[in-house]
Amino acid sequence: DAKTTQPPSMDCAEGRAANLPCNHSTISGNEYVYWYRQIHSQGPQYIIHGLKNNETNEMASLIITEDRKSSTLILPHATLRDTAVYYCIVRVDGGNNRKLIWGLGTSLAVNP
Amino acid sequence: NAGVTQTPKFRILKIGQSMTLQCTQDMNHNYMYWYRQDPGMGLKLIYYSVGAGITDKGEVPNGYNVSRSTTEDFPLRLELAAPSQTSVYFCASSSRGVLRYEQYFGPGTRLTVT
């Protein structure tokens, strides 16, 4: 199973873009990259996912390098409510076996 | 829709006691999961289910049991509570057969074993 590496913490000024990096150098061709966040010990919340192409939704953008060994989650205009732990996860598919391998995440602090 | 609900929110157990953590989802999802999260750590998968009557072990199943008699419910049973099971427990569900594999999480159960 591919594992991910993220910086333990980051800071960002309110209103600026937050760029959260993730390394997944052992990812295989059929493994998706997912991003979740967890606000203050609540249940995690899905943000975005991708396989090869860059993705964008109403919450964030996901940039995946061409070799797929790393990715960056971009929150374009961070707000105080984006303060959370952000998890970069790979999804393993094996028939009916769908599991997410969770790491330690990046604790993002958005400062006023 | 209520989404994923978990009861109780908090519980204190004595060593050796048993309890069942309840999880219910009203989204007609086939997949359901139980995770535990220790302080400052990521989530670890305890058990999961791909449909009613089918369950399988995750990374850390020892000390726990599950059953899935209906699509909606996925209870987690602790038979002989130990201090190492002090943790926050999250239940999650997701739909099958769709590309977007989004897990919906419940609010969690905070369990202390003393």
mmCIF file of C-alpha atoms in Angstrom:
data_model
loop_
_atom_site.group_PDB
_atom_site.id
_atom_site.type_symbol
_atom_site.label_atom_id
_atom_site.label_comp_id
_atom_site.label_asym_id
_atom_site.label_seq_id
_atom_site.Cartn_x
_atom_site.Cartn_y
_atom_site.Cartn_z
ATOM 1 C CA ASP A 1 0.000 0.000 0.000
ATOM 2 C CA ALA A 2 1.247 3.457 -0.849
ATOM 3 C CA LYS A 3 1.964 5.703 2.094
ATOM 4 C CA THR A 4 1.936 9.476 2.253
ATOM 5 C CA THR A 5 4.222 12.043 3.864
ATOM 6 C CA GLN A 6 3.015 15.483 4.895
ATOM 7 C CA PRO A 7 4.557 18.317 6.918
ATOM 8 C CA PRO A 8 3.218 18.178 10.472
ATOM 9 C CA SER A 9 2.115 21.820 10.544
ATOM 10 C CA MET A 10 1.722 24.924 8.411
ATOM 11 C CA ASP A 11 0.576 28.488 8.851
ATOM 12 C CA CYS A 12 -1.353 30.664 6.438
ATOM 13 C CA ALA A 13 -2.645 34.236 6.558
ATOM 14 C CA GLU A 14 -6.381 34.701 6.215
ATOM 15 C CA GLY A 15 -7.362 35.498 2.642
ATOM 16 C CA ARG A 16 -4.193 34.053 1.152
ATOM 17 C CA ALA A 17 -3.863 30.743 -0.653
ATOM 18 C CA ALA A 18 -2.911 27.740 1.450
ATOM 19 C CA ASN A 19 -0.755 25.200 -0.410
ATOM 20 C CA LEU A 20 -0.513 21.864 1.380
ATOM 21 C CA PRO A 21 2.037 19.408 -0.048
ATOM 22 C CA CYS A 22 1.942 15.624 0.052
ATOM 23 C CA ASN A 23 4.499 13.040 -1.046
ATOM 24 C CA HIS A 24 3.315 9.624 -2.188
ATOM 25 C CA SER A 25 6.400 8.358 -3.986
ATOM 26 C CA THR A 26 5.362 4.671 -3.917
ATOM 27 C CA ILE A 27 1.880 5.204 -5.314
ATOM 28 C CA SER A 28 0.846 2.692 -7.961
ATOM 29 C CA GLY A 29 -1.029 3.331 -11.162
ATOM 30 C CA ASN A 30 -4.521 2.517 -9.902
ATOM 31 C CA GLU A 31 -4.321 4.332 -6.596
ATOM 32 C CA TYR A 32 -6.257 7.554 -6.155
ATOM 33 C CA VAL A 33 -5.157 10.434 -3.952
ATOM 34 C CA TYR A 34 -7.793 11.744 -1.560
ATOM 35 C CA TRP A 35 -7.834 14.737 0.720
ATOM 36 C CA TYR A 36 -9.914 14.970 3.865
ATOM 37 C CA ARG A 37 -9.875 17.451 6.703
ATOM 38 C CA GLN A 38 -10.794 17.207 10.352
ATOM 39 C CA ILE A 39 -11.909 20.287 12.215
ATOM 40 C CA HIS A 40 -11.395 20.210 15.963
ATOM 41 C CA SER A 41 -11.864 16.450 16.537
ATOM 42 C CA GLN A 42 -15.087 16.281 14.512
ATOM 43 C CA GLY A 43 -15.552 13.504 11.984
ATOM 44 C CA PRO A 44 -13.332 13.958 8.920
ATOM 45 C CA GLN A 45 -14.792 15.707 5.890
ATOM 46 C CA TYR A 46 -14.097 14.852 2.266
ATOM 47 C CA ILE A 47 -12.463 17.626 0.226
ATOM 48 C CA ILE A 48 -11.342 16.344 -3.158
ATOM 49 C CA HIS A 49 -9.713 13.404 -4.934
ATOM 50 C CA GLY A 50 -7.796 12.684 -8.151
ATOM 51 C CA LEU A 51 -5.924 10.055 -10.131
ATOM 52 C CA LYS A 52 -3.752 11.806 -12.713
ATOM 53 C CA ASN A 53 -5.342 15.077 -13.715
ATOM 54 C CA ASN A 54 -5.653 18.240 -11.719
ATOM 55 C CA GLU A 55 -9.047 18.642 -10.101
ATOM 56 C CA THR A 56 -11.042 21.580 -8.795
ATOM 57 C CA ASN A 57 -14.263 21.834 -6.860
ATOM 58 C CA GLU A 58 -16.000 24.419 -4.735
ATOM 59 C CA MET A 59 -13.690 23.784 -1.797
ATOM 60 C CA ALA A 60 -10.214 23.359 -3.248
ATOM 61 C CA SER A 61 -7.918 22.456 -6.124
ATOM 62 C CA LEU A 62 -5.721 19.390 -6.345
ATOM 63 C CA ILE A 63 -2.511 19.489 -8.356
ATOM 64 C CA ILE A 64 -0.892 16.093 -9.043
ATOM 65 C CA THR A 65 2.605 15.949 -10.543
ATOM 66 C CA GLU A 66 3.053 14.159 -13.830
ATOM 67 C CA ASP A 67 4.932 11.280 -12.212
ATOM 68 C CA ARG A 68 2.203 11.123 -9.543
ATOM 69 C CA LYS A 69 4.782 11.006 -6.767
ATOM 70 C CA SER A 70 3.433 14.123 -5.086
ATOM 71 C CA SER A 71 0.443 16.415 -4.968
ATOM 72 C CA THR A 72 -0.612 19.781 -3.572
ATOM 73 C CA LEU A 73 -3.961 20.774 -2.127
ATOM 74 C CA ILE A 74 -4.741 24.444 -2.684
ATOM 75 C CA LEU A 75 -7.271 26.385 -0.652
ATOM 76 C CA PRO A 76 -7.468 29.543 -2.785
ATOM 77 C CA HIS A 77 -8.632 32.023 -0.135
ATOM 78 C CA ALA A 78 -8.138 30.528 3.312
ATOM 79 C CA THR A 79 -10.494 31.582 6.098
ATOM 80 C CA LEU A 80 -10.293 31.062 9.838
ATOM 81 C CA ARG A 81 -12.797 28.216 9.450
ATOM 82 C CA ASP A 82 -10.244 26.333 7.318
ATOM 83 C CA THR A 83 -8.094 25.786 10.415
ATOM 84 C CA ALA A 84 -8.015 21.989 10.614
ATOM 85 C CA VAL A 85 -5.883 18.890 10.184
ATOM 86 C CA TYR A 86 -5.632 17.982 6.503
ATOM 87 C CA TYR A 87 -5.071 14.365 5.522
ATOM 88 C CA CYS A 88 -3.623 13.212 2.221
ATOM 89 C CA ILE A 89 -4.666 9.608 1.675
ATOM 90 C CA VAL A 90 -4.296 6.970 -0.987
ATOM 91 C CA ARG A 91 -7.160 4.702 -1.807
ATOM 92 C CA VAL A 92 -6.421 1.056 -2.308
ATOM 93 C CA ASP A 93 -8.749 -0.879 -4.545
ATOM 94 C CA GLY A 94 -8.864 -4.627 -4.603
ATOM 95 C CA GLY A 95 -12.190 -5.845 -5.847
ATOM 96 C CA ASN A 96 -14.616 -5.192 -3.008
ATOM 97 C CA ASN A 97 -11.772 -4.209 -0.735
ATOM 98 C CA ARG A 98 -11.863 -0.420 -0.563
ATOM 99 C CA LYS A 99 -9.711 1.028 2.160
ATOM 100 C CA LEU A 100 -8.174 4.368 2.916
ATOM 101 C CA ILE A 101 -4.697 4.477 4.469
ATOM 102 C CA TRP A 102 -4.575 7.477 6.795
ATOM 103 C CA GLY A 103 -1.360 9.245 7.843
ATOM 104 C CA LEU A 104 -0.792 11.903 10.502
ATOM 105 C CA GLY A 105 -1.885 14.848 8.385
ATOM 106 C CA THR A 106 -0.890 18.519 8.335
ATOM 107 C CA SER A 107 -2.253 20.824 11.003
ATOM 108 C CA LEU A 108 -3.085 24.060 9.182
ATOM 109 C CA ALA A 109 -3.463 27.219 11.223
ATOM 110 C CA VAL A 110 -5.095 30.138 9.412
ATOM 111 C CA ASN A 111 -4.161 33.352 11.167
ATOM 112 C CA PRO A 112 -6.051 36.668 11.072
ATOM 113 C CA ASN B 1 -31.157 13.027 5.931
ATOM 114 C CA ALA B 2 -29.424 12.662 9.269
ATOM 115 C CA GLY B 3 -26.373 11.129 7.587
ATOM 116 C CA VAL B 4 -24.278 8.958 9.916
ATOM 117 C CA THR B 5 -25.287 8.947 13.562
ATOM 118 C CA GLN B 6 -23.364 7.437 16.449
ATOM 119 C CA THR B 7 -24.337 6.732 20.029
ATOM 120 C CA PRO B 8 -23.252 7.307 22.689
ATOM 121 C CA LYS B 9 -21.196 10.498 22.329
ATOM 122 C CA PHE B 10 -19.163 9.771 25.465
ATOM 123 C CA ARG B 11 -18.633 6.713 27.605
ATOM 124 C CA ILE B 12 -16.420 5.695 30.508
ATOM 125 C CA LEU B 13 -15.868 1.969 30.972
ATOM 126 C CA LYS B 14 -14.100 0.009 33.651
ATOM 127 C CA ILE B 15 -11.504 -2.556 32.609
ATOM 128 C CA GLY B 16 -13.187 -5.795 31.613
ATOM 129 C CA GLN B 17 -16.589 -4.299 30.921
ATOM 130 C CA SER B 18 -18.323 -4.696 27.567
ATOM 131 C CA MET B 19 -20.257 -2.277 25.422
ATOM 132 C CA THR B 20 -21.638 -1.737 21.956
ATOM 133 C CA LEU B 21 -21.064 1.420 19.963
ATOM 134 C CA GLN B 22 -24.013 2.076 17.686
ATOM 135 C CA CYS B 23 -23.775 3.418 14.134
ATOM 136 C CA THR B 24 -26.655 4.100 11.753
ATOM 137 C CA GLN B 25 -26.719 5.684 8.308
ATOM 138 C CA ASP B 26 -29.786 6.727 6.306
ATOM 139 C CA MET B 27 -28.115 7.190 2.914
ATOM 140 C CA ASN B 28 -28.566 3.579 1.753
ATOM 141 C CA HIS B 29 -24.788 3.175 1.523
ATOM 142 C CA ASN B 30 -23.377 -0.282 1.001
ATOM 143 C CA TYR B 31 -19.981 0.350 2.587
ATOM 144 C CA MET B 32 -19.573 1.056 6.276
ATOM 145 C CA TYR B 33 -16.420 1.442 8.388
ATOM 146 C CA TRP B 34 -15.242 1.707 11.950
ATOM 147 C CA TYR B 35 -12.113 3.712 12.750
ATOM 148 C CA ARG B 36 -10.349 4.616 15.929
ATOM 149 C CA GLN B 37 -8.288 7.747 16.435
ATOM 150 C CA ASP B 38 -5.793 8.060 19.253
ATOM 151 C CA PRO B 39 -4.692 11.544 20.363
ATOM 152 C CA GLY B 40 -2.564 13.299 17.755
ATOM 153 C CA MET B 41 -2.788 10.402 15.337
ATOM 154 C CA GLY B 42 -4.561 9.598 12.107
ATOM 155 C CA LEU B 43 -7.432 7.174 11.765
ATOM 156 C CA LYS B 44 -6.906 3.436 11.911
ATOM 157 C CA LEU B 45 -9.416 1.075 10.351
ATOM 158 C CA ILE B 46 -10.867 -1.481 12.757
ATOM 159 C CA TYR B 47 -13.489 -3.282 10.644
ATOM 160 C CA TYR B 48 -15.425 -2.595 7.492
ATOM 161 C CA SER B 49 -18.418 -3.993 5.656
ATOM 162 C CA VAL B 50 -19.258 -4.013 1.956
ATOM 163 C CA GLY B 51 -22.903 -4.896 2.510
ATOM 164 C CA ALA B 52 -25.374 -6.552 4.847
ATOM 165 C CA GLY B 53 -24.004 -9.862 6.108
ATOM 166 C CA ILE B 54 -20.424 -9.159 4.982
ATOM 167 C CA THR B 55 -17.703 -7.859 7.267
ATOM 168 C CA ASP B 56 -13.917 -7.884 7.174
ATOM 169 C CA LYS B 57 -11.001 -6.929 9.377
ATOM 170 C CA GLY B 58 -9.056 -3.718 9.015
ATOM 171 C CA GLU B 59 -5.679 -2.800 10.475
ATOM 172 C CA VAL B 60 -6.505 -3.076 14.197
ATOM 173 C CA PRO B 61 -9.382 -5.558 14.745
ATOM 174 C CA ASN B 62 -8.161 -7.235 17.947
ATOM 175 C CA GLY B 63 -10.508 -6.721 20.868
ATOM 176 C CA TYR B 64 -13.467 -5.771 18.696
ATOM 177 C CA ASN B 65 -16.327 -7.465 16.884
ATOM 178 C CA VAL B 66 -18.877 -6.232 14.365
ATOM 179 C CA SER B 67 -22.033 -7.387 12.690
ATOM 180 C CA ARG B 68 -24.043 -6.069 9.741
ATOM 181 C CA SER B 69 -27.541 -7.466 9.710
ATOM 182 C CA THR B 70 -29.062 -4.478 7.881
ATOM 183 C CA THR B 71 -27.820 -1.910 5.385
ATOM 184 C CA GLU B 72 -28.402 0.882 7.900
ATOM 185 C CA ASP B 73 -26.709 -0.410 11.048
ATOM 186 C CA PHE B 74 -23.128 -1.390 11.824
ATOM 187 C CA PRO B 75 -22.559 -1.823 15.584
ATOM 188 C CA LEU B 76 -19.083 -2.246 17.073
ATOM 189 C CA ARG B 77 -18.735 -4.496 20.104
ATOM 190 C CA LEU B 78 -16.001 -4.279 22.744
ATOM 191 C CA GLU B 79 -16.064 -7.479 24.779
ATOM 192 C CA LEU B 80 -13.401 -6.982 27.478
ATOM 193 C CA ALA B 81 -12.473 -3.331 27.618
ATOM 194 C CA ALA B 82 -8.795 -2.515 28.113
ATOM 195 C CA PRO B 83 -7.082 0.869 28.706
ATOM 196 C CA SER B 84 -5.489 0.555 25.247
ATOM 197 C CA GLN B 85 -8.979 0.929 23.774
ATOM 198 C CA THR B 86 -9.300 4.459 25.106
ATOM 199 C CA SER B 87 -9.810 6.400 21.907
ATOM 200 C CA VAL B 88 -12.275 8.281 19.729
ATOM 201 C CA TYR B 89 -14.276 5.962 17.505
ATOM 202 C CA PHE B 90 -15.648 7.114 14.175
ATOM 203 C CA CYS B 91 -18.136 5.310 11.996
ATOM 204 C CA ALA B 92 -18.286 6.110 8.289
ATOM 205 C CA SER B 93 -20.208 5.036 5.214
ATOM 206 C CA SER B 94 -19.852 5.332 1.464
ATOM 207 C CA SER B 95 -21.649 4.339 -1.684
ATOM 208 C CA ARG B 96 -20.491 1.522 -3.969
ATOM 209 C CA GLY B 97 -20.017 1.612 -7.658
ATOM 210 C CA VAL B 98 -19.309 5.293 -8.035
ATOM 211 C CA LEU B 99 -16.010 6.874 -8.966
ATOM 212 C CA ARG B 100 -16.275 9.499 -6.286
ATOM 213 C CA TYR B 101 -15.373 7.547 -3.191
ATOM 214 C CA GLU B 102 -16.441 9.906 -0.458
ATOM 215 C CA GLN B 103 -16.746 8.629 3.057
ATOM 216 C CA TYR B 104 -19.299 10.295 5.288
ATOM 217 C CA PHE B 105 -18.340 10.308 8.946
ATOM 218 C CA GLY B 106 -20.346 10.352 12.124
ATOM 219 C CA PRO B 107 -19.537 12.737 15.002
ATOM 220 C CA GLY B 108 -17.583 10.122 16.949
ATOM 221 C CA THR B 109 -17.788 8.336 20.301
ATOM 222 C CA ARG B 110 -15.218 9.291 22.926
ATOM 223 C CA LEU B 111 -14.421 6.221 25.008
ATOM 224 C CA THR B 112 -12.309 6.130 28.155
ATOM 225 C CA VAL B 113 -11.370 2.813 29.780
ATOM 226 C CA THR B 114 -10.069 3.069 33.348
#
